[in-house]
Amino acid sequence: MTLQPVAFILLFLHAWTVWARVVGTAPESVEVYLGDSAEIPCQYNITEINSEPSRIFIQWFVRSSPYPSIQNDQESSKRIRIFYGDDQNSHVDNNTEYSSRIQVAFDQQGTLLSIQEVQLSDEREFFCTVNALEAGQLNTRTQLRVFAPPEAPIIKGVQTGISVTNEMPSKVATCEARNGFPKPNITWYRNNMALVPTAGRVNVWTDDTLESSKLYSMLSTLEYKVQKEDKDANFSCEVSFFVPGAIRTIESSNVGVSVHYPTTMVELWRESPQGLVKEGDTVELRCHGDGNPPPTFIFSREQDPNVDLEAQSSVLVLQAVSRKDSGIYQCRPLDIDTRQQVKGEMQLKVHYLDPAVLVPAESEDLVRGEDLTATCNALSSLKTSTIWHKDGKMVGRGNTLHLQDVTYEMAGEYVCDVTAPSLPSLHTSGSVHIVVNGGPQLVGEEQEVQLEETVGRMVNLSCEARGHPAPSITWIFVGSQSWQVVASKSSEHVTRSVVSVAVASDISALCNASNDLGADVRAFSIKAVPLITSSNPFSPAEGNGVIIVVIILCLLLLAILGSVLYFLHKKGKIPCGRSGKQDISKEKTAKDDIVVEMKSEAKSEAKSEDVVLLKAVNGDKNGPSEQ
Ligand SMILES: *[C@@H]1O[C@H](CO)[C@@H](O)[C@H](O)[C@H]1NC(C)=O
Ligand SMILES: *[C@@H]1O[C@H](CO)[C@@H](O)[C@H](O)[C@H]1NC(C)=O
Ligand SMILES: *[C@@H]1O[C@H](CO)[C@@H](O)[C@H](O)[C@H]1NC(C)=O
């Protein structure tokens, strides 16, 4: 509370001998919060020159209208007395609105009016009148000011988007501060910088409402010409209000504004797949612009600018693309605000690899010894690499394959694999079946095969012939009737036949491989070897001879013994010392067959040695079992 010197009225009363006067002060205003107690002092003093103290009489008045501002003529409004008396006898006037709410105290300095539970209607002038008889009268006037701080301001941003193309400032937010007294002020801020109303840029409209409580509620509306930069701006408001002796402020929260601005730039790019695109892929193109809200886009191809492609908002999906889908794609925003034509553009390249074309196709018949050049080509948008395979093995590289002086071994399936190294998932292949025709050709070099075999044994003769068509093999035997085919196999280019023949005497055989294109013949001659040979001192045949001699001798001995026994029968008994039983080993009749396989590198002399060695091993094995 600030005490200011106030105007005071001095009345000079004339006495015969003494001059005295009453002087005093009262604050021009007293400020207090609503509901608090207010104290209004009225200080006075009597200056005496030469006199006894005067008797003092105090009265307190209020102006009848609580709102002097409403009153046109302040002077005409009535004063109402609310108190009268002195320090001995004080009286609160009955039937005033202050009858129960005031107290008046006295002290050396003067008097003090206390008002409890200050109401808004207490904002009015209070008058103090001091009557000091001879010393005169003092009148003071104090304005009581009542304050009620408003509630925190509530800001509400506009929910709809605001376009930067609006010519005039648009409503951005409202701010309400309720229940304050006196009227609070509202200030607007953008990014914590105060917004000053400016024609064409910032308008602020304020409405105040007098509530039934006589408090004021303020509603402020901010109109602002938004620009693109405002899309991230924060708007806030602040309420400022008087309190006793000060100004206070409360800030609102921040609100943003959804700024709508036209698209000035559009980008188009491929979202998927990554890397190179091949036929059959599903391609996604995405269009993005810098406008807000994001516009709908129209997709088209450069070659048909007026044909809109069907797209979902900002993504164009191309299912199972083909090379025909290659080209330049464009997207444009479907945006009313956009004045200039903006578009995004990109090139799509769909790569392809056509099926491989082989020359010759499918299959090719050659005659043994001929040459062939095969080609394998696949049309592609990329550089390709070709590899030839046969039976799982690589036989060539590049799109041509040269086969020179073809042999039966070179016949078969040739596969060419074409790949695009830069796009490995692109590949194709083709195959050609090469047939090599020709007369039969027996495997092995010798014209005649010579063998030796023990009589009674079995011999396998084998004959393998290459050729196409597959040769048929016939056997002709001279000197033996007991032979049979035990194995025969025929594939496209190879025929094999094995015959088993029993050796009884010398045999000569002929293997005749033939087809439409010729025949090849191989002769076999088997020399039958008798059972006993001189070459082996421990041969089973020699051992048998000794046994036969022993048996004959034993039989002779038995005959002699028999006749001796018969002769002695008449004279006495003579026992025979030996049982006379003799085991006779039977010739082992196992027939150990010898296989004679044709080996192309083997020479006929070497072959004969092999056969002899083989037999020797067999003899060794039989020997001990007969001893
Ligand atoms: C409100 O604004 C007016 C005018 O600018 C100013 O005179 C007054 O002091 C302000 N009141 C408050 C509480 O800030
Ligand atoms: C081999 O067989 C073919 C076809 O049957 C025949 O023409 C040819 O005379 C035979 N060759 C011999 C040596 O028997
Ligand atoms: C002869 O060939 C047949 C059939 O392949 C086989 O069963 C037999 O054991 C062979 N004989 C010899 C002595 O190798």
PDB file of C-alpha atoms and ligand atoms in Angstrom, residues 460 486-487 498 593-595, ligand 3:
ATOM      1  CA  ASN A 460      33.849-116.550 -70.679  1.00  0.00           C
ATOM      2  CA  VAL A 486      25.463-115.274 -70.122  1.00  0.00           C
ATOM      3  CA  ALA A 487      25.321-111.494 -70.402  1.00  0.00           C
ATOM      4  CA  VAL A 498      29.478-112.432 -72.930  1.00  0.00           C
ATOM      5  CA  ASP A 593      36.456-121.422 -64.944  1.00  0.00           C
ATOM      6  CA  ILE A 594      38.836-118.844 -66.237  1.00  0.00           C
ATOM      7  CA  VAL A 595      37.576-115.478 -67.390  1.00  0.00           C
TER       8      VAL A 595
HETATM    9  C1  LIG B   3      31.093-115.802 -66.735  1.00  0.00           C
HETATM   10  O1  LIG B   3      30.051-114.773 -66.788  1.00  0.00           O
HETATM   11  C2  LIG B   3      28.909-115.037 -66.012  1.00  0.00           C
HETATM   12  C3  LIG B   3      27.950-113.950 -66.281  1.00  0.00           C
HETATM   13  O2  LIG B   3      28.588-112.719 -66.288  1.00  0.00           O
HETATM   14  C4  LIG B   3      29.339-115.126 -64.541  1.00  0.00           C
HETATM   15  O3  LIG B   3      28.214-115.422 -63.735  1.00  0.00           O
HETATM   16  C5  LIG B   3      30.412-116.167 -64.369  1.00  0.00           C
HETATM   17  O4  LIG B   3      30.889-116.180 -63.048  1.00  0.00           O
HETATM   18  C6  LIG B   3      31.576-115.917 -65.276  1.00  0.00           C
HETATM   19  N1  LIG B   3      32.566-117.005 -65.191  1.00  0.00           N
HETATM   20  C7  LIG B   3      33.860-116.794 -64.967  1.00  0.00           C
HETATM   21  C8  LIG B   3      34.766-117.999 -64.920  1.00  0.00           C
HETATM   22  O5  LIG B   3      34.278-115.659 -64.793  1.00  0.00           O
END
